[in-house]
Structures are given as C-alpha cells and as structure tokens.
JSON list of C-alpha atoms in Angstrom, two decimals:
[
{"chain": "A", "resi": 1, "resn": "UNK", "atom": "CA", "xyz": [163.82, 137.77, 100.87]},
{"chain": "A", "resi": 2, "resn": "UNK", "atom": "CA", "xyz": [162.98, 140.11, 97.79]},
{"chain": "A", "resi": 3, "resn": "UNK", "atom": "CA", "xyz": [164.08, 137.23, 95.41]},
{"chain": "A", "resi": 4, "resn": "UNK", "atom": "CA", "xyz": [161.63, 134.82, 97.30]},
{"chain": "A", "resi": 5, "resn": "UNK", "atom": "CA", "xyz": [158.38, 137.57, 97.31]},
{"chain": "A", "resi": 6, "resn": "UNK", "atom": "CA", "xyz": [159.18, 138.00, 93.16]},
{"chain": "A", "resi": 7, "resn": "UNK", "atom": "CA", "xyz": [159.20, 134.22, 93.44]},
{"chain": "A", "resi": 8, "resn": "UNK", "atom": "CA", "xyz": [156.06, 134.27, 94.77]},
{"chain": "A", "resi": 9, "resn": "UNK", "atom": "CA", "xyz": [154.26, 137.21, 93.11]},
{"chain": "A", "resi": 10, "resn": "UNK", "atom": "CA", "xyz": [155.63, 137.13, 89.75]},
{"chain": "A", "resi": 11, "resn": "UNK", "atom": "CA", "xyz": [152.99, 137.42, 86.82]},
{"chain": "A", "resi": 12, "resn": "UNK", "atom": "CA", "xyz": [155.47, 135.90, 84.41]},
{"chain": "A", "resi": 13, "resn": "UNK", "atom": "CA", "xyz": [158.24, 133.81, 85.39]},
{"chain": "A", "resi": 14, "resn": "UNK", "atom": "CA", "xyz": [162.04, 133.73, 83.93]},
{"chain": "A", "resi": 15, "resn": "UNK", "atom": "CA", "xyz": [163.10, 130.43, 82.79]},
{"chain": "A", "resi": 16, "resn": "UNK", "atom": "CA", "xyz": [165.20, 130.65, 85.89]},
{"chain": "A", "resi": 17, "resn": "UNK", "atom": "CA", "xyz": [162.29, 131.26, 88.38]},
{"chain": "A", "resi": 18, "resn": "UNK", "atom": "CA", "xyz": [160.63, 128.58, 86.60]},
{"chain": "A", "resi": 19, "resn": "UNK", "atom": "CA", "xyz": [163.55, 125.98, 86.66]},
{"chain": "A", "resi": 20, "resn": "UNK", "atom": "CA", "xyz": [163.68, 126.93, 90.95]},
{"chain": "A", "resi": 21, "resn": "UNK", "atom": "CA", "xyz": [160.06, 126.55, 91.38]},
{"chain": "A", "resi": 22, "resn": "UNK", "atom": "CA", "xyz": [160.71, 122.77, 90.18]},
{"chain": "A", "resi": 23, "resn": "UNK", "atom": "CA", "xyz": [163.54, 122.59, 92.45]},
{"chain": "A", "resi": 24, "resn": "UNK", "atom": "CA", "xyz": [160.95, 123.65, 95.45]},
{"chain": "A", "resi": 25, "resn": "UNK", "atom": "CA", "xyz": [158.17, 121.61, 94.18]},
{"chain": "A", "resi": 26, "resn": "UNK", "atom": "CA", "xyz": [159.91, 118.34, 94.64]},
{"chain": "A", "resi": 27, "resn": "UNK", "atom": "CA", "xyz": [161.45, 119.13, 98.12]},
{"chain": "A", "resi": 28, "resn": "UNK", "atom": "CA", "xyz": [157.58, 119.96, 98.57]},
{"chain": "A", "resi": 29, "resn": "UNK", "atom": "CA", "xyz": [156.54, 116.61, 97.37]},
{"chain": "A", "resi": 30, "resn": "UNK", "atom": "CA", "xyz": [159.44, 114.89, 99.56]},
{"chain": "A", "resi": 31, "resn": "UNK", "atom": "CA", "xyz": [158.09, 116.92, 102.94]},
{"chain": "A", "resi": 32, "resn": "UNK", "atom": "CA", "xyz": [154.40, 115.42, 101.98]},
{"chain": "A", "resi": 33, "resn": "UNK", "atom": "CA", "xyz": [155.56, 112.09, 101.97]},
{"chain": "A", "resi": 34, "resn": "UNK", "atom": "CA", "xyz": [157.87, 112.29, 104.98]},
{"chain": "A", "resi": 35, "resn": "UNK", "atom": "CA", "xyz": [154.33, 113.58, 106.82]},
{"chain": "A", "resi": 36, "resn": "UNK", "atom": "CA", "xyz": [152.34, 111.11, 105.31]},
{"chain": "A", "resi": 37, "resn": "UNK", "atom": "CA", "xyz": [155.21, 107.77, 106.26]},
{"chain": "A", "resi": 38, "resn": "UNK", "atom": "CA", "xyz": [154.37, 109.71, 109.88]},
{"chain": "A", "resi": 39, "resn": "UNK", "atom": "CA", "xyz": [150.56, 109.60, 109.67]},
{"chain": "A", "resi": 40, "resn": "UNK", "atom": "CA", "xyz": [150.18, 113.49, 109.08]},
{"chain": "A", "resi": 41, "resn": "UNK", "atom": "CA", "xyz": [147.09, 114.77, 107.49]},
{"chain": "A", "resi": 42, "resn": "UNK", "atom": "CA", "xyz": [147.00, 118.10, 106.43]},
{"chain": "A", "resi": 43, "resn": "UNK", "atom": "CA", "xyz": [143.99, 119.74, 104.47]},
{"chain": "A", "resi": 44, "resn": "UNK", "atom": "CA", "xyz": [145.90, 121.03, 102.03]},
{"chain": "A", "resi": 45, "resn": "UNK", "atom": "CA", "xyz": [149.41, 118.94, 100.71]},
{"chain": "A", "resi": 46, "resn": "UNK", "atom": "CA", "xyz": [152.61, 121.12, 100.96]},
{"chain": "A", "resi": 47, "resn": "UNK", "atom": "CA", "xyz": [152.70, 121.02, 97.39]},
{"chain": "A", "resi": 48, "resn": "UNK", "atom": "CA", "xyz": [149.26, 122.19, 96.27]},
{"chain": "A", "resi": 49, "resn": "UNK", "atom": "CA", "xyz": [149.84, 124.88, 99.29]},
{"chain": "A", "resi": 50, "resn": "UNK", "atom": "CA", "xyz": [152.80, 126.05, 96.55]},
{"chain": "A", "resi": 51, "resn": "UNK", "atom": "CA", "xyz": [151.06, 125.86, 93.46]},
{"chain": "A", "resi": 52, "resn": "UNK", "atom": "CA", "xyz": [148.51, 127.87, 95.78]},
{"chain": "A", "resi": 53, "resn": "UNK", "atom": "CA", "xyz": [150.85, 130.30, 97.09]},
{"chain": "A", "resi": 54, "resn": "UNK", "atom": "CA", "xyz": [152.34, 130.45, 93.38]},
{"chain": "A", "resi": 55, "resn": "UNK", "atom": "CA", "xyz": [148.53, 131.10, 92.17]},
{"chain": "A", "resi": 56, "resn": "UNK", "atom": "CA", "xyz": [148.18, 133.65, 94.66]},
{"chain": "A", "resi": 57, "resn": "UNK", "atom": "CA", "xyz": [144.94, 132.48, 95.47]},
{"chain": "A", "resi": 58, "resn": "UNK", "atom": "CA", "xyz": [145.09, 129.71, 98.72]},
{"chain": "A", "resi": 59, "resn": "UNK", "atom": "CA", "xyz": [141.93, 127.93, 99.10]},
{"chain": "A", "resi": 60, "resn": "UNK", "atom": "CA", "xyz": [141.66, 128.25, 103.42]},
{"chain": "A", "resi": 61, "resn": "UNK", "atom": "CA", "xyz": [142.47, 130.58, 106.22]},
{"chain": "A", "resi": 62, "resn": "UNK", "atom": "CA", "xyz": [144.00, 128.14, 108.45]},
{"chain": "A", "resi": 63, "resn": "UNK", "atom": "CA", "xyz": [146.26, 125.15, 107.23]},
{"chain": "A", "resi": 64, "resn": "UNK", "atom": "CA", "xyz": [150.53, 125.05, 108.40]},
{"chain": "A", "resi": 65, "resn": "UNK", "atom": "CA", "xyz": [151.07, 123.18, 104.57]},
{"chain": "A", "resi": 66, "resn": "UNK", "atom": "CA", "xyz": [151.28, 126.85, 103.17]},
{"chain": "A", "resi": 67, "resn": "UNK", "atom": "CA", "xyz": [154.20, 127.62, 105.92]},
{"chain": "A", "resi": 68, "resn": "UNK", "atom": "CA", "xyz": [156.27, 124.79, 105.07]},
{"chain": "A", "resi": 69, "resn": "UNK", "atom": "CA", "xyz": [155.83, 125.29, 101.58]},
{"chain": "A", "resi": 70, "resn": "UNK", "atom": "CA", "xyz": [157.11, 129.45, 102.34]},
{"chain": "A", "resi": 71, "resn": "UNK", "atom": "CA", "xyz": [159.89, 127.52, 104.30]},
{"chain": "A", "resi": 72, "resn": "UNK", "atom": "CA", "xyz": [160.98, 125.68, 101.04]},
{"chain": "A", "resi": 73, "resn": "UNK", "atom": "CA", "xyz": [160.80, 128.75, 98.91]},
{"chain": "A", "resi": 74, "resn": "UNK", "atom": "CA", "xyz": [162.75, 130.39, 101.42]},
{"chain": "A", "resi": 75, "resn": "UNK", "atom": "CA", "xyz": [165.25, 127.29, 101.40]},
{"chain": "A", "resi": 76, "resn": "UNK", "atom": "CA", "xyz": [165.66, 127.37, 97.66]},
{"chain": "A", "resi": 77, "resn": "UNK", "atom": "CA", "xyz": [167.22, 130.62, 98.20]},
{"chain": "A", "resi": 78, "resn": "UNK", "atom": "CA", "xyz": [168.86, 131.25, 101.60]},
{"chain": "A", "resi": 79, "resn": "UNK", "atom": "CA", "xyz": [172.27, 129.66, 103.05]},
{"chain": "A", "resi": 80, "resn": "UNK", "atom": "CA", "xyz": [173.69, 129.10, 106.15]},
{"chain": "A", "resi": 81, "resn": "UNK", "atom": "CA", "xyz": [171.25, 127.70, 108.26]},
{"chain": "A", "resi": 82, "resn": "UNK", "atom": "CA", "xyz": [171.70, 127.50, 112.00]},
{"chain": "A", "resi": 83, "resn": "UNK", "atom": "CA", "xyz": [169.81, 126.06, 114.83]},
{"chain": "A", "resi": 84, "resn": "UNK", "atom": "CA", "xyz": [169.24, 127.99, 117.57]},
{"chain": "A", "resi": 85, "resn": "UNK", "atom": "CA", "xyz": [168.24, 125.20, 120.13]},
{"chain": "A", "resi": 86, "resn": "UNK", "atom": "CA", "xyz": [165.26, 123.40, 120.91]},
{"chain": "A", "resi": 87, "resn": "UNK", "atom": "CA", "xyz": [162.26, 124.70, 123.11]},
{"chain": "A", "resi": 88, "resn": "UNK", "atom": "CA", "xyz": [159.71, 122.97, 124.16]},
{"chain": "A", "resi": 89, "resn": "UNK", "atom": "CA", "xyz": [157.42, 126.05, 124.44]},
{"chain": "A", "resi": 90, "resn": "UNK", "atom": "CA", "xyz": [157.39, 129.30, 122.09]},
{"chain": "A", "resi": 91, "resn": "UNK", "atom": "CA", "xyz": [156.00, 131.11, 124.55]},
{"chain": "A", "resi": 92, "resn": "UNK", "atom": "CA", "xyz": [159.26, 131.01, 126.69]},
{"chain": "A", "resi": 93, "resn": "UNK", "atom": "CA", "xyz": [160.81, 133.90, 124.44]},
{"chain": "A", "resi": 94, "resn": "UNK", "atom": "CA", "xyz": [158.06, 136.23, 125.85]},
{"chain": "A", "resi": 95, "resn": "UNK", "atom": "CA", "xyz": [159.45, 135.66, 129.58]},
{"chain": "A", "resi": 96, "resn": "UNK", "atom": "CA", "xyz": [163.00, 136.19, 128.04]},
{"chain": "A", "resi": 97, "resn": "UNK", "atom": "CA", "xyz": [161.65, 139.35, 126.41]},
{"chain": "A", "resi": 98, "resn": "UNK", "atom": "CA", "xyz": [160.80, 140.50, 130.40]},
{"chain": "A", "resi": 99, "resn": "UNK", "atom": "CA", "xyz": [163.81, 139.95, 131.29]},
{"chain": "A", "resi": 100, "resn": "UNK", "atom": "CA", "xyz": [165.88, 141.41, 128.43]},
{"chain": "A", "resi": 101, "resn": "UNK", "atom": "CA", "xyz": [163.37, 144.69, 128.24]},
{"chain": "A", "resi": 102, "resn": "UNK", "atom": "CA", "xyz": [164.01, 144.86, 132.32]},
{"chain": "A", "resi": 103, "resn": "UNK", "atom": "CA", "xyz": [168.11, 145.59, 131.14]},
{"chain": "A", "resi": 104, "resn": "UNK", "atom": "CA", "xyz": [166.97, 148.27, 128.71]},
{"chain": "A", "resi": 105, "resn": "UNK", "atom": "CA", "xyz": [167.08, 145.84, 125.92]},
{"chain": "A", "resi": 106, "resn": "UNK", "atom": "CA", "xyz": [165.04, 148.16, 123.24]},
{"chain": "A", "resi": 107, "resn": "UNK", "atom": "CA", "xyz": [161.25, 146.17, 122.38]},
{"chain": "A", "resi": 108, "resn": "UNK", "atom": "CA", "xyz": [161.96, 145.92, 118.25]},
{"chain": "A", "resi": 109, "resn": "UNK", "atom": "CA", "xyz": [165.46, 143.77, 119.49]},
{"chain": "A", "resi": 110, "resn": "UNK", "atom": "CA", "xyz": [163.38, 141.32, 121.62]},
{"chain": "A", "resi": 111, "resn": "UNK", "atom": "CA", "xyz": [163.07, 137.74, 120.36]},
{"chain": "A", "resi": 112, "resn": "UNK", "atom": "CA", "xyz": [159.54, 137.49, 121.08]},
{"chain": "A", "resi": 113, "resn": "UNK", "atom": "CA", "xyz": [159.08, 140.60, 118.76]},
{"chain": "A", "resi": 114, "resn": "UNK", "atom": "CA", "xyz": [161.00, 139.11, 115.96]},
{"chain": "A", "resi": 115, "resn": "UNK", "atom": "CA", "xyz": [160.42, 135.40, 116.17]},
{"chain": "A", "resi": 116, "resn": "UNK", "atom": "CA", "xyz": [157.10, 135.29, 115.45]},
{"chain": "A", "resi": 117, "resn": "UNK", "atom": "CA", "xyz": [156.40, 138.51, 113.21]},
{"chain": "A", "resi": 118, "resn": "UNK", "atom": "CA", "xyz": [155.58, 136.36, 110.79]},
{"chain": "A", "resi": 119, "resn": "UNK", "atom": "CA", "xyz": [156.33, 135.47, 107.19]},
{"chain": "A", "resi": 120, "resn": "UNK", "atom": "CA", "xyz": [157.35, 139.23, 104.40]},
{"chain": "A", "resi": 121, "resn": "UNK", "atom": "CA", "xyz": [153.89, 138.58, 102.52]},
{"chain": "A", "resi": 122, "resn": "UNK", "atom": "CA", "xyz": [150.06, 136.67, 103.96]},
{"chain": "A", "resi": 123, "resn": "UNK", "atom": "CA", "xyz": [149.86, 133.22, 104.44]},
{"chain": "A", "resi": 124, "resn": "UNK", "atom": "CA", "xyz": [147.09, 131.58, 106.09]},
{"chain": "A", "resi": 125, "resn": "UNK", "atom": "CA", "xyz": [147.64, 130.66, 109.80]},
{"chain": "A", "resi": 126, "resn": "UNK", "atom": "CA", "xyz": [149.35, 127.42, 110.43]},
{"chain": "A", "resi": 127, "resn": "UNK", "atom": "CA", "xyz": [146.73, 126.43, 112.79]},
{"chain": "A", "resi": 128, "resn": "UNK", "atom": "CA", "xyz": [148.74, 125.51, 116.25]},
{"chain": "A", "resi": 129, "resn": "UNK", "atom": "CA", "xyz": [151.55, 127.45, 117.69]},
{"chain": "A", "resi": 130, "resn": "UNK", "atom": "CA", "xyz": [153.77, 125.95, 115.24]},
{"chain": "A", "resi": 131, "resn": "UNK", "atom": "CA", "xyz": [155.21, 126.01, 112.25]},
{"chain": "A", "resi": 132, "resn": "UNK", "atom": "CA", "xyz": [156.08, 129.77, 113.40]},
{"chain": "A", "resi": 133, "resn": "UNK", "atom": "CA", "xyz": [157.89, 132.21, 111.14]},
{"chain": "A", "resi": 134, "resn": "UNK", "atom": "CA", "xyz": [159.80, 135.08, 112.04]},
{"chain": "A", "resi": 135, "resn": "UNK", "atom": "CA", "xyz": [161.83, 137.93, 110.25]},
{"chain": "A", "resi": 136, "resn": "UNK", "atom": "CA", "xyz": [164.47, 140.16, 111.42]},
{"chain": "A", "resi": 137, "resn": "UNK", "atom": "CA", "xyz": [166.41, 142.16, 108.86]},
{"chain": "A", "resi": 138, "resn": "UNK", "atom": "CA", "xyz": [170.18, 141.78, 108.39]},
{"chain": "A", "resi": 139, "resn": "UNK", "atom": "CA", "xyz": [170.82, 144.79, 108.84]},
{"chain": "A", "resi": 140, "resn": "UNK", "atom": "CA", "xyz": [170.04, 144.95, 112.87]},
{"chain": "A", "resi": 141, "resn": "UNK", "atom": "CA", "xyz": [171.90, 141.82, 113.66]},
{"chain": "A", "resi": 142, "resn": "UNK", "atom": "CA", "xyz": [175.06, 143.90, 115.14]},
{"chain": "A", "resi": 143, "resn": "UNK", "atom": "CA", "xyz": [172.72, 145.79, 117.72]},
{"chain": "A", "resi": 144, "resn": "UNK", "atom": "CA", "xyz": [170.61, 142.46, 118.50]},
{"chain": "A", "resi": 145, "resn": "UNK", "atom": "CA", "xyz": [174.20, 141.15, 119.31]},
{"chain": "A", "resi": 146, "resn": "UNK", "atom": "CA", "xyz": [175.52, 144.21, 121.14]},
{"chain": "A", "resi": 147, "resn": "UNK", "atom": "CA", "xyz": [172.75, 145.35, 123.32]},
{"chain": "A", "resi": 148, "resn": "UNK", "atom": "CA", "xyz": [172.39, 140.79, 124.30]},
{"chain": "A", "resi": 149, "resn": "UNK", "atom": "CA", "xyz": [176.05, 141.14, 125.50]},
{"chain": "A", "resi": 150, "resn": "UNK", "atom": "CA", "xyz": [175.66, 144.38, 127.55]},
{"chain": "A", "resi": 151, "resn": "UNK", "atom": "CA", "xyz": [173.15, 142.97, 129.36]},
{"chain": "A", "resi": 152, "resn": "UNK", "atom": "CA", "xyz": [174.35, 139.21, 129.41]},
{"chain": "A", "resi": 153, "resn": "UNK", "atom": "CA", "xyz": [176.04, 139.68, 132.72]},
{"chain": "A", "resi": 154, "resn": "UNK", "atom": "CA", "xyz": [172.85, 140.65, 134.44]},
{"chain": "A", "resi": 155, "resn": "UNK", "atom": "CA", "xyz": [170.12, 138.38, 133.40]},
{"chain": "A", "resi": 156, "resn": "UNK", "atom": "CA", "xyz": [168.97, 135.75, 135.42]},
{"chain": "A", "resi": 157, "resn": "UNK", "atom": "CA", "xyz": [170.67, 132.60, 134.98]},
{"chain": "A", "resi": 158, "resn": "UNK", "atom": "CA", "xyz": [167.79, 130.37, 133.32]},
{"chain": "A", "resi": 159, "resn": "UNK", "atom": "CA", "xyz": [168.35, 133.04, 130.65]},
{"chain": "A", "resi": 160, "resn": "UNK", "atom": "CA", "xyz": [171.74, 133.80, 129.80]},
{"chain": "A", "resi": 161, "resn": "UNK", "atom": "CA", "xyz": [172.63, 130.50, 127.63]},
{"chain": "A", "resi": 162, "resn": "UNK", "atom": "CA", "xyz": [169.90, 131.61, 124.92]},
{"chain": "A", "resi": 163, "resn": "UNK", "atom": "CA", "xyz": [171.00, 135.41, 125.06]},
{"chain": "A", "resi": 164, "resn": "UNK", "atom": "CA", "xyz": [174.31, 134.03, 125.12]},
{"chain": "A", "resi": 165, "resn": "UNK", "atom": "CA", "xyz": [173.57, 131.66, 121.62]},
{"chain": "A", "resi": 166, "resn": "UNK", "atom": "CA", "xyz": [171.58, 134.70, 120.20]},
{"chain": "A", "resi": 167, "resn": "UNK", "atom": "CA", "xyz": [174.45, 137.07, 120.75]},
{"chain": "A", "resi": 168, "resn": "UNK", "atom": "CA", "xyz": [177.05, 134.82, 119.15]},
{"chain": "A", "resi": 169, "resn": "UNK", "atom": "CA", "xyz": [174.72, 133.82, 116.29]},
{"chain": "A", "resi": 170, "resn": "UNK", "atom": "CA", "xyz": [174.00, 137.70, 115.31]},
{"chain": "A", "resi": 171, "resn": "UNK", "atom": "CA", "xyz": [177.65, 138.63, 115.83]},
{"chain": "A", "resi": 172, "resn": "UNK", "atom": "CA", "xyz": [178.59, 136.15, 113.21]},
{"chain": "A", "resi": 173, "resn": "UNK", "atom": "CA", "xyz": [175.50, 137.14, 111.30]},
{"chain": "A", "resi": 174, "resn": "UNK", "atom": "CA", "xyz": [176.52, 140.63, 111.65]},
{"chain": "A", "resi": 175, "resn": "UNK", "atom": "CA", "xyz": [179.97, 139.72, 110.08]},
{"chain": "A", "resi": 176, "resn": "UNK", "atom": "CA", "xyz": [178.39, 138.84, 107.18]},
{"chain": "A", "resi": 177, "resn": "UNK", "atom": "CA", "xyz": [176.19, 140.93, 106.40]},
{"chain": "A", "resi": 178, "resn": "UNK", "atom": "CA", "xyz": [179.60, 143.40, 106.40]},
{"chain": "A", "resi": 179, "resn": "UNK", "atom": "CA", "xyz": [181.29, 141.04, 103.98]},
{"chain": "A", "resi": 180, "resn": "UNK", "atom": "CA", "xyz": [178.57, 140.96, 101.48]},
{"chain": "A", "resi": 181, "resn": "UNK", "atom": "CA", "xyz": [177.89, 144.69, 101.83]},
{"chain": "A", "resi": 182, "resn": "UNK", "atom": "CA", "xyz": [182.00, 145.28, 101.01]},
{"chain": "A", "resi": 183, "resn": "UNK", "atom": "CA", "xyz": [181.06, 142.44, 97.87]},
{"chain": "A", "resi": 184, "resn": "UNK", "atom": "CA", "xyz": [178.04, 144.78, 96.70]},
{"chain": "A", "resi": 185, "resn": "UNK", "atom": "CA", "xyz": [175.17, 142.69, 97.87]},
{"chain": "A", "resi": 186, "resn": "UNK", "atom": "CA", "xyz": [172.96, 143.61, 100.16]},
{"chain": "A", "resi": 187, "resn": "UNK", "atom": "CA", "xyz": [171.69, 140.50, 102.21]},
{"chain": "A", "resi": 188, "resn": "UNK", "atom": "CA", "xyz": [168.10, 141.70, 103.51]},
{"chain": "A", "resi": 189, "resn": "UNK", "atom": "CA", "xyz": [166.42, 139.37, 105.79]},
{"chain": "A", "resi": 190, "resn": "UNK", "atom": "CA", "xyz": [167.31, 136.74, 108.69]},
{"chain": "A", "resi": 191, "resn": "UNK", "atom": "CA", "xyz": [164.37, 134.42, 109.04]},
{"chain": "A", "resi": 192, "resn": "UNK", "atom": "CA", "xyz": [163.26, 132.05, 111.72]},
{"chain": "A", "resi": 193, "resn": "UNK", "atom": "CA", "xyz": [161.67, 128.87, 111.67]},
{"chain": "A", "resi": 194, "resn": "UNK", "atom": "CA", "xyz": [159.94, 126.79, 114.61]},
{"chain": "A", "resi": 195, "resn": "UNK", "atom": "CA", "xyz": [158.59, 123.72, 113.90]}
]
C-alpha cells in the first residue's frame, strides 16, 4: 500500500510510475465503458476520478468513480485476489461483529471494524453503501485467524461459514506474509473491496 500512496502523491513521477499510471488509466477507461454498455452514469468518469486523484485535487465530495479508480491503482500493484463471498447487505458484518465480540473476539479484529475503515489516504464518499473499502494490515492476519478459530465452535450457526472462510483466508494470508518476511519484503496491507 506504500507503493500505491507514492503512486498517488508523488510530485514527480519515475518513468516507471509513469509507465503504471498508463497501465491503470486504460483499465480505468475499460471500467467506464463496461458502466456506460450498463447504463451507469456517474458524475465524474473513473478515469478523470484518476487524473483527479493523480492531481490531488478531486472536483466533489461525493462520487464512487474515485473508489474504483483507488481500486485500480490498488490492482496495478497487489496479487492474489480472493473473494470472500457475496452479501447482500454490508451491514450483516456488524451483527457478526456481536457475535464474535460476545466470544472475546478483541474490537480492532472484528470485520465490521476492518471492512469498511476505509481507503490509506481521502477519497470522496462513494455515495451509497457501496463501493466500500477496507484495510487491515498484514501483519495481524495470524491473530484475525487464531482468535476466528477459538471461537468458531461457539458462534451461532448463521455465522460460522463466514468466520470459518475468514479464518482460512487469513491463515493462508498469514503464511505469506511469513514467506515474504523470510524473502526481505515486508507486505503491508490486506485490502477489501465491496462492490
């Protein structure tokens, strides 16, 4: 995530940087027309939300395009994606935080705490409850996954099958953050996307 805030706040750009930011502009451009073959009108396009972002000066308060176009920036430089399951209602993960806090489940390890923290740097508010963005660092993925499973056992059944995917998730997540720390890199951030 610290390559992707440079990214973002950089006065001058490496050839690099530069030669990434066209990578993420087209993807950009491909999202707009995908929305607009759907009949989705957003104030601002994904890409001018970019060059905005980019700019670091976005011209509204309230508009998702600037969250998609984080998400692509975010692509450009993150791997291994996985998907989590599909809700129908991001509010759910507040009941599950009940019910995981009732277990002694500690507050900053509670999906509702994490899932929608929000993006590492301002962006103006998507509007509607989604596209959400969350942040958890790496680095807390082995508790996340150990304190789930000590408490798996107990939680009420409509529960246990997304504790159960979130505790499998960080325990591989967890495994790699080991790996790269034993290769000298220091993966920083896991980040969530709801759309």
């Amino acid at each position: 995530m610290r390559t992707v805030v440079r990214l973002l706040t950089a006065v001058e750009r490496t050839g690099e940087q530069e030669r990434t930011l066209a990578r993420i502009r087209a993807e950009c451009e491909r999202t707009d027309a995908r929305f607009e073959e759907r009949g989705i009108a957003l104030e601002v396009s994904i890409g001018r939300a970019l060059d905005e972002l980019v700019e670091g000066a976005v011209s509204t308060d309230r508009c998702p395009a600037y969250s998609y176009a984080f998400y692509q920036v975010v692509a450009a430089h993150f791997s291994d994606p996985t998907d989590l399951g599909a809700w129908r209602r991001p509010s759910w993960f507040h009941t599950l935080d009940d019910e995981l806090a009732r277990y002694g489940v500690p507050r900053e390890l509670l999906p509702g705490t994490f899932l929608f923290s929000g993006p590492p740097l301002r962006l103006p508010h998507p509007g509607d409850a989604v596209p959400a963005i969350g942040v958890l660092p790496a680095r807390r993925a082995a508790a996340l996954a150990d304190a789930y499973a000590s408490v798996l056992a107990r939680l009420d059944p409509q529960f246990r099958d997304a504790a159960r995917r979130f505790t499998d998730v960080m325990r591989w997540e967890a495994e790699e953050w080991r790996k790269a720390r034993a290769l000298g890199t220091t993966p920083d951030t896991l980040l969530f996307w709801f759309h």
